[in-house]
Amino acid sequence: MFEKIITIFSTWAIPLLLFFIPVLAISKKIKVYETFVDGAKEGFEVAVKIIPYLVAILVAIGMFRASGAMDIFIKLISPLTDLIGLPAEALPAALMRPLSGSGSLGIATELMVEHGPDSFIGRLVSTFFGSTETTFYVIAVYFGAVGVKKTRHAIPGGLVGDLAGLLAALFICKLVFG
Amino acid sequence: MLNYIWLGLMAIAIIVGALNGRLPEVTNAAFEYAEISVNIAIGLIGIMALWLGIMKIAEEAGLVRLLARAIRPISKRLFPEIPSEHPAIGAMVLNIAANWLGLSNAATPLGLKAMEELQKLNPTRDTATNAMATFLALNTGSITLIPATIIGVRVSLGSSNPTEIIGTTIFASACATVFAVSATKLLQRLPAFKIKEEDLKKASENDQSKTEEAD
């Protein structure tokens, strides 16, 4: 039921916005076409502005992934994750999540192929994947678009969220599926 | 912060790559990801233009202000430094709503629009404001009511109940959001993350020298 309602919302949200915003605007005597073009002009500029930031972040992350450094890192912190009952196999997916969306989806998919989507690990990585964003990508794109280079506390704040998401996913999966 | 993380990722990659004999892969990855970055940005142009156009209409029609007024009780707590009917609030609400519905094609352009509006209130130009960091924190938690991507993967792998993770995902992302926002709010007071006096001074000097070309 819940899923149906949300799916209906998701299907209708954009068509309705694209319909009602211009209709409402034209009823207020706004020249919708000209206004649209005026706003859309900035699209190119914003997208191009992001490029240097995205190159910086994604290249560093790509190099890190290709080097195999992740495996070493996992060995280092696995005693800690054993302590809280996080399966060692799920750790790479968790660590990759804030760095790379496609990377962590790849790892999550591999894990589900290996253990099955209905295994505890399969459910855990599914939950974890959906519960947080690719923090570094969001930071590169969002701050890049406005030319902010000094990100202050944004990264530590985002990483606290990622960690909380991981622990919450582990907790709720143990409770519901464990 | 980003300086150390960025250098750290690359330095570790090169050192570990050399020890593992994977240096060629590391080099290839550098070139490959440089290209991917540009493709991502180019791919954004079209949807970015679409949503910025629609947002402009919504703004002129007063809809963004209406939305901002409706959310005022929450927004004035999360973003005390933003005037309550500022277009930034409307854009942020739309971005978060798009995230909830899993409309990622709309979420990113709307988020960037919000950042642009927040930047107009930024006295320092190249330094993040508290409002920006809080908005980013709201985004990293990314509550999605239907995590479509992972459900798709589960379906293709033959899960007997692909959507059973919806409830657990909403719980985990709600926790992530609450912690990210709280942490951001706490961290902004730390001396290490304060906006530096010299940046503020530099910013006000810059402003004086180019008041003419303000947008």
Coordinates of C-alpha atoms in Angstrom, one line a residue:
Chain A
M1 CA 0.0 0.0 0.0
F2 CA 2.7 2.4 1.1
E3 CA 4.8 1.5 -1.9
K4 CA 1.9 2.0 -4.3
I5 CA 1.1 5.5 -2.9
I6 CA 4.8 6.6 -3.1
T7 CA 5.1 5.2 -6.6
I8 CA 2.1 7.1 -7.7
F9 CA 3.5 10.3 -6.2
S10 CA 6.9 9.7 -7.9
T11 CA 5.2 9.2 -11.3
W12 CA 3.0 12.2 -11.0
A13 CA 5.3 14.7 -9.2
I14 CA 7.2 16.0 -12.2
P15 CA 4.4 16.1 -14.8
L16 CA 2.3 18.0 -12.3
L17 CA 5.0 20.5 -11.5
L18 CA 5.7 21.0 -15.2
F19 CA 1.9 21.6 -15.7
F20 CA 0.9 23.6 -12.7
I21 CA 3.9 26.0 -12.4
P22 CA 3.5 27.5 -15.9
V23 CA -0.3 27.4 -15.7
L24 CA -0.3 29.3 -12.4
A25 CA 2.3 31.7 -13.7
I26 CA 0.4 32.5 -16.9
S27 CA -2.7 33.2 -14.8
K28 CA -0.6 35.9 -13.1
K29 CA 0.2 37.3 -16.5
I30 CA 3.8 36.1 -16.5
K31 CA 5.4 35.5 -19.9
V32 CA 6.2 31.9 -19.3
Y33 CA 8.2 31.1 -22.4
E34 CA 10.5 34.0 -22.0
T35 CA 10.9 33.5 -18.3
F36 CA 11.8 29.8 -18.8
V37 CA 14.5 30.6 -21.4
D38 CA 15.9 33.3 -19.2
G39 CA 16.3 30.8 -16.3
A40 CA 17.5 27.9 -18.4
K41 CA 20.3 30.0 -19.8
E42 CA 22.3 29.5 -16.6
G43 CA 22.2 25.7 -17.0
F44 CA 25.3 25.5 -19.1
E45 CA 27.3 27.8 -16.9
V46 CA 26.5 25.9 -13.7
A47 CA 27.3 22.5 -15.3
V48 CA 30.6 23.7 -16.7
K49 CA 31.6 25.4 -13.4
I50 CA 31.4 22.0 -11.6
I51 CA 34.0 20.3 -13.9
P52 CA 37.2 21.2 -12.1
Y53 CA 35.8 20.2 -8.7
L54 CA 34.5 17.0 -10.0
V55 CA 37.8 16.1 -11.7
A56 CA 39.7 16.8 -8.5
I57 CA 37.5 14.6 -6.3
L58 CA 36.7 11.8 -8.7
V59 CA 40.3 11.4 -9.9
A60 CA 41.6 11.0 -6.4
I61 CA 38.9 8.5 -5.5
G62 CA 39.4 6.6 -8.8
M63 CA 43.1 6.3 -8.1
F64 CA 42.5 5.2 -4.5
R65 CA 40.1 2.4 -5.7
A66 CA 42.4 1.2 -8.4
S67 CA 45.4 0.9 -6.1
G68 CA 43.9 -1.7 -3.9
A69 CA 44.4 0.4 -0.8
M70 CA 40.8 -0.3 0.3
D71 CA 41.7 -3.9 1.1
I72 CA 44.5 -2.9 3.4
F73 CA 42.3 -0.3 5.1
I74 CA 39.6 -3.0 5.6
K75 CA 42.1 -5.3 7.3
L76 CA 43.1 -2.5 9.6
I77 CA 39.7 -1.7 10.9
S78 CA 38.0 -5.1 10.7
P79 CA 38.8 -5.9 14.4
L80 CA 36.7 -2.8 15.3
T81 CA 33.8 -3.8 13.1
D82 CA 33.8 -7.4 14.4
L83 CA 33.2 -5.8 17.8
I84 CA 29.9 -4.3 16.8
G85 CA 28.8 -7.3 14.8
L86 CA 29.2 -5.8 11.3
P87 CA 30.0 -8.7 8.9
A88 CA 33.5 -8.2 7.5
E89 CA 32.1 -8.9 4.0
A90 CA 29.8 -5.8 4.2
L91 CA 32.6 -3.5 5.2
P92 CA 33.9 -2.6 1.7
A93 CA 30.4 -1.5 0.6
A94 CA 30.1 0.7 3.7
L95 CA 33.5 2.3 3.3
M96 CA 32.9 2.9 -0.4
R97 CA 29.5 4.5 0.0
P98 CA 30.6 8.1 0.7
L99 CA 33.3 7.9 -1.9
S100 CA 31.7 6.4 -5.0
G101 CA 28.0 5.7 -5.8
S102 CA 28.8 3.4 -8.7
G103 CA 31.6 1.7 -6.8
S104 CA 29.5 1.0 -3.7
L105 CA 26.6 -0.2 -5.9
G106 CA 29.0 -2.6 -7.7
I107 CA 30.2 -4.0 -4.3
A108 CA 26.7 -4.3 -3.0
T109 CA 25.6 -6.1 -6.1
E110 CA 28.5 -8.5 -6.0
L111 CA 27.7 -9.3 -2.3
M112 CA 24.1 -10.0 -3.2
V113 CA 25.2 -12.3 -6.1
E114 CA 27.4 -14.2 -3.7
H115 CA 25.2 -14.3 -0.6
G116 CA 21.8 -13.9 -2.2
P117 CA 19.6 -10.7 -1.9
D118 CA 17.6 -12.3 0.9
S119 CA 20.6 -13.1 3.1
F120 CA 21.3 -10.9 6.1
I121 CA 24.3 -9.4 4.3
G122 CA 22.2 -8.8 1.2
R123 CA 19.5 -7.0 3.2
L124 CA 22.1 -5.0 5.2
V125 CA 24.0 -3.7 2.2
S126 CA 20.7 -2.9 0.5
T127 CA 19.6 -0.9 3.5
F128 CA 22.9 0.8 3.8
F129 CA 23.1 1.7 0.1
G130 CA 19.8 3.4 0.2
S131 CA 20.3 5.2 3.4
T132 CA 23.1 7.6 2.7
E133 CA 24.4 9.7 -0.2
T134 CA 27.8 9.7 -2.0
T135 CA 29.0 12.5 0.4
F136 CA 32.1 13.5 -1.5
Y137 CA 30.3 13.6 -4.8
V138 CA 27.6 15.8 -3.4
I139 CA 30.2 18.1 -1.8
A140 CA 32.2 18.4 -5.0
V141 CA 29.1 19.1 -7.1
Y142 CA 27.3 21.4 -4.7
F143 CA 30.2 23.5 -3.6
G144 CA 31.7 23.4 -7.1
A145 CA 28.6 25.0 -8.6
V146 CA 29.1 28.1 -6.5
G147 CA 32.9 28.1 -6.4
V148 CA 33.3 27.4 -2.7
K149 CA 36.7 25.9 -2.0
K150 CA 36.9 26.0 1.8
T151 CA 34.3 23.5 2.9
R152 CA 34.8 24.0 6.6
H153 CA 32.8 21.5 8.7
A154 CA 30.7 20.2 5.8
I155 CA 32.8 17.0 5.3
P156 CA 33.1 16.0 8.9
G157 CA 29.3 16.6 9.3
G158 CA 28.5 14.5 6.3
L159 CA 30.8 11.7 7.4
V160 CA 29.2 11.6 10.9
G161 CA 25.9 11.1 9.0
D162 CA 27.4 8.3 6.9
L163 CA 28.6 6.6 10.1
A164 CA 25.3 7.0 11.8
G165 CA 23.6 5.6 8.7
L166 CA 25.8 2.5 8.8
L167 CA 25.3 1.9 12.5
A168 CA 21.5 2.5 12.2
A169 CA 21.3 0.1 9.2
L170 CA 23.1 -2.5 11.2
F171 CA 20.9 -2.0 14.2
I172 CA 17.6 -2.0 12.4
C173 CA 18.5 -5.0 10.2
K174 CA 19.5 -7.1 13.2
L175 CA 16.2 -6.1 14.8
V176 CA 14.0 -6.8 11.8
F177 CA 15.8 -9.5 9.9
G178 CA 18.3 -10.9 12.4
Chain B
M1 CA 40.2 19.3 5.6
L2 CA 39.6 18.7 1.9
N3 CA 43.3 19.5 1.3
Y4 CA 44.4 16.6 3.4
I5 CA 41.8 14.1 2.3
W6 CA 42.5 14.9 -1.3
L7 CA 46.2 14.6 -1.1
G8 CA 45.9 11.6 1.2
L9 CA 43.7 9.6 -1.2
M10 CA 46.2 10.2 -4.1
A11 CA 49.4 9.7 -2.0
I12 CA 48.1 6.5 -0.5
A13 CA 46.9 5.3 -4.0
I14 CA 50.4 5.9 -5.5
I15 CA 52.3 4.3 -2.6
V16 CA 50.0 1.3 -2.3
G17 CA 49.8 1.0 -6.1
A18 CA 53.6 0.9 -6.3
L19 CA 53.8 -1.8 -3.6
N20 CA 51.0 -3.8 -5.2
G21 CA 52.5 -3.4 -8.7
R22 CA 49.2 -1.7 -9.7
L23 CA 50.7 1.6 -10.8
P24 CA 49.5 1.3 -14.4
E25 CA 45.9 0.8 -13.1
V26 CA 46.2 3.8 -10.8
T27 CA 47.4 5.9 -13.8
N28 CA 44.6 4.7 -16.0
A29 CA 42.1 5.4 -13.3
A30 CA 43.3 9.0 -13.0
F31 CA 42.7 9.6 -16.8
E32 CA 39.5 7.6 -16.8
Y33 CA 37.9 9.4 -13.9
A34 CA 38.9 12.8 -15.3
E35 CA 36.9 11.9 -18.4
I36 CA 34.0 10.6 -16.3
S37 CA 33.9 13.8 -14.4
V38 CA 33.4 15.9 -17.6
N39 CA 30.8 13.5 -18.9
I40 CA 28.8 13.8 -15.6
A41 CA 29.0 17.6 -15.8
I42 CA 28.0 17.7 -19.5
G43 CA 25.2 15.3 -18.8
L44 CA 23.8 17.8 -16.3
I45 CA 23.5 20.6 -18.7
G46 CA 20.1 19.7 -20.2
I47 CA 18.3 18.8 -16.9
M48 CA 20.0 21.7 -15.2
A49 CA 18.6 24.1 -17.9
L50 CA 15.1 22.5 -17.6
W51 CA 14.8 22.9 -13.9
L52 CA 16.4 26.3 -13.7
G53 CA 13.9 27.5 -16.3
I54 CA 10.9 26.0 -14.4
M55 CA 12.3 27.4 -11.1
K56 CA 12.5 30.9 -12.7
I57 CA 8.8 30.7 -13.6
A58 CA 7.9 29.4 -10.1
E59 CA 9.9 32.3 -8.6
E60 CA 8.3 35.0 -10.7
A61 CA 4.8 33.5 -10.0
G62 CA 5.6 33.8 -6.2
L63 CA 5.4 30.0 -5.7
V64 CA 8.9 29.7 -4.3
R65 CA 8.1 32.4 -1.7
L66 CA 4.9 30.6 -0.8
L67 CA 6.7 27.4 -0.3
A68 CA 9.3 29.1 1.9
R69 CA 6.6 30.7 4.0
A70 CA 4.9 27.3 4.5
I71 CA 8.0 25.7 5.8
R72 CA 9.0 28.6 8.0
P73 CA 8.6 26.9 11.4
I74 CA 11.2 24.3 10.5
S75 CA 13.5 26.5 8.3
K76 CA 14.0 29.2 10.9
R77 CA 15.5 26.6 13.2
L78 CA 17.7 24.9 10.7
F79 CA 18.7 28.1 8.9
P80 CA 18.4 30.9 11.4
E81 CA 20.7 33.1 9.3
I82 CA 18.5 33.0 6.2
P83 CA 15.6 35.5 5.8
S84 CA 12.5 33.3 6.0
E85 CA 11.1 34.2 2.6
H86 CA 14.4 34.0 0.7
P87 CA 14.3 32.0 -2.5
A88 CA 17.0 29.7 -1.1
I89 CA 14.5 28.2 1.3
G90 CA 12.0 27.4 -1.5
A91 CA 14.8 25.8 -3.6
M92 CA 16.0 23.7 -0.6
V93 CA 12.5 22.4 0.1
L94 CA 12.0 21.4 -3.5
N95 CA 15.4 19.7 -3.6
I96 CA 14.6 17.7 -0.5
A97 CA 11.1 16.8 -1.7
A98 CA 12.7 15.5 -5.0
N99 CA 15.1 13.4 -2.9
W100 CA 12.3 11.9 -0.9
L101 CA 10.5 10.9 -4.1
G102 CA 13.8 9.5 -5.6
L103 CA 13.7 12.0 -8.5
S104 CA 17.4 12.4 -8.8
N105 CA 17.1 14.1 -12.2
A106 CA 15.3 16.9 -10.4
A107 CA 17.1 16.8 -7.1
T108 CA 20.6 17.8 -8.2
P109 CA 19.5 20.8 -10.3
L110 CA 17.2 22.0 -7.6
G111 CA 20.0 21.5 -5.0
L112 CA 22.4 23.5 -7.1
K113 CA 19.8 26.3 -7.5
A114 CA 19.6 26.3 -3.7
M115 CA 23.3 26.6 -3.4
E116 CA 23.3 29.5 -5.8
E117 CA 20.8 31.3 -3.7
L118 CA 22.7 30.5 -0.5
Q119 CA 25.8 31.9 -2.1
K120 CA 24.1 35.2 -2.6
L121 CA 24.0 35.5 1.2
N122 CA 27.6 34.4 1.6
P123 CA 29.9 37.3 2.6
T124 CA 33.1 35.2 2.0
R125 CA 32.5 33.9 -1.6
D126 CA 35.0 30.9 -1.4
T127 CA 34.2 29.7 2.1
A128 CA 31.2 27.6 3.0
T129 CA 28.5 29.3 5.2
N130 CA 26.8 27.5 8.1
A131 CA 23.6 27.3 6.1
M132 CA 25.4 25.6 3.2
A133 CA 26.9 23.0 5.5
T134 CA 23.6 22.3 7.1
F135 CA 21.9 22.0 3.7
L136 CA 24.7 19.5 2.6
A137 CA 24.1 17.6 5.8
L138 CA 20.4 17.3 5.0
N139 CA 21.4 16.0 1.6
T140 CA 23.9 13.4 2.7
G141 CA 21.3 11.7 4.8
S142 CA 19.2 11.6 1.7
I143 CA 15.9 10.1 2.9
T144 CA 14.4 8.3 -0.1
L145 CA 10.9 6.8 0.3
I146 CA 11.5 4.2 -2.4
P147 CA 15.2 3.4 -3.0
A148 CA 14.6 2.5 -6.6
T149 CA 18.2 1.6 -7.6
I150 CA 18.8 -1.0 -5.0
I151 CA 15.3 -2.5 -5.4
G152 CA 16.0 -2.8 -9.1
V153 CA 19.2 -4.8 -8.3
R154 CA 17.3 -7.0 -5.8
V155 CA 14.6 -7.7 -8.4
S156 CA 17.2 -8.7 -11.0
L157 CA 18.9 -11.0 -8.5
G158 CA 15.7 -12.8 -7.8
S159 CA 14.9 -11.6 -4.3
S160 CA 11.7 -13.1 -2.9
N161 CA 10.8 -9.7 -1.4
P162 CA 12.8 -7.0 -3.1
T163 CA 11.0 -4.1 -1.3
E164 CA 11.3 -5.5 2.2
I165 CA 14.3 -3.1 2.8
I166 CA 12.2 0.1 2.4
G167 CA 11.3 0.3 6.1
T168 CA 14.8 -0.3 7.3
T169 CA 16.2 2.1 4.7
I170 CA 13.9 4.9 5.8
F171 CA 14.9 4.3 9.4
A172 CA 18.6 4.3 8.7
S173 CA 18.5 7.4 6.5
A174 CA 16.4 9.3 9.0
C175 CA 19.1 8.5 11.6
A176 CA 21.8 9.5 9.2
T177 CA 20.1 12.8 8.5
V178 CA 19.5 13.7 12.2
F179 CA 23.1 12.9 13.1
A180 CA 24.6 14.7 10.1
V181 CA 22.6 17.9 10.9
S182 CA 23.3 17.8 14.6
A183 CA 27.0 17.2 14.0
T184 CA 27.1 20.0 11.5
K185 CA 25.4 22.4 14.0
L186 CA 27.8 21.4 16.8
L187 CA 30.9 21.5 14.6
Q188 CA 30.2 25.0 13.2
R189 CA 31.0 26.4 16.7
L190 CA 34.4 24.8 16.9
P191 CA 37.3 27.3 16.5
A192 CA 38.9 25.0 13.9
F193 CA 35.8 25.5 11.6
K194 CA 35.1 29.1 12.3
I195 CA 35.2 31.5 9.3
K196 CA 38.6 33.1 9.5
E197 CA 38.7 36.9 10.3
E198 CA 41.1 37.5 7.4
D199 CA 38.7 35.8 4.9
L200 CA 35.9 38.0 6.1
K201 CA 38.0 41.1 5.9
K202 CA 39.3 40.1 2.4
A203 CA 35.7 39.5 1.3
S204 CA 34.5 43.0 2.5
E205 CA 37.4 44.6 0.7
N206 CA 36.6 42.7 -2.5
D207 CA 33.0 43.8 -2.2
Q208 CA 33.9 47.4 -1.9
S209 CA 36.2 47.2 -5.0
K210 CA 33.5 45.7 -7.2
T211 CA 30.2 46.8 -6.0
E212 CA 29.3 47.7 -9.5
E213 CA 29.3 44.2 -11.0
A214 CA 27.2 42.6 -8.2
D215 CA 24.5 40.3 -9.6

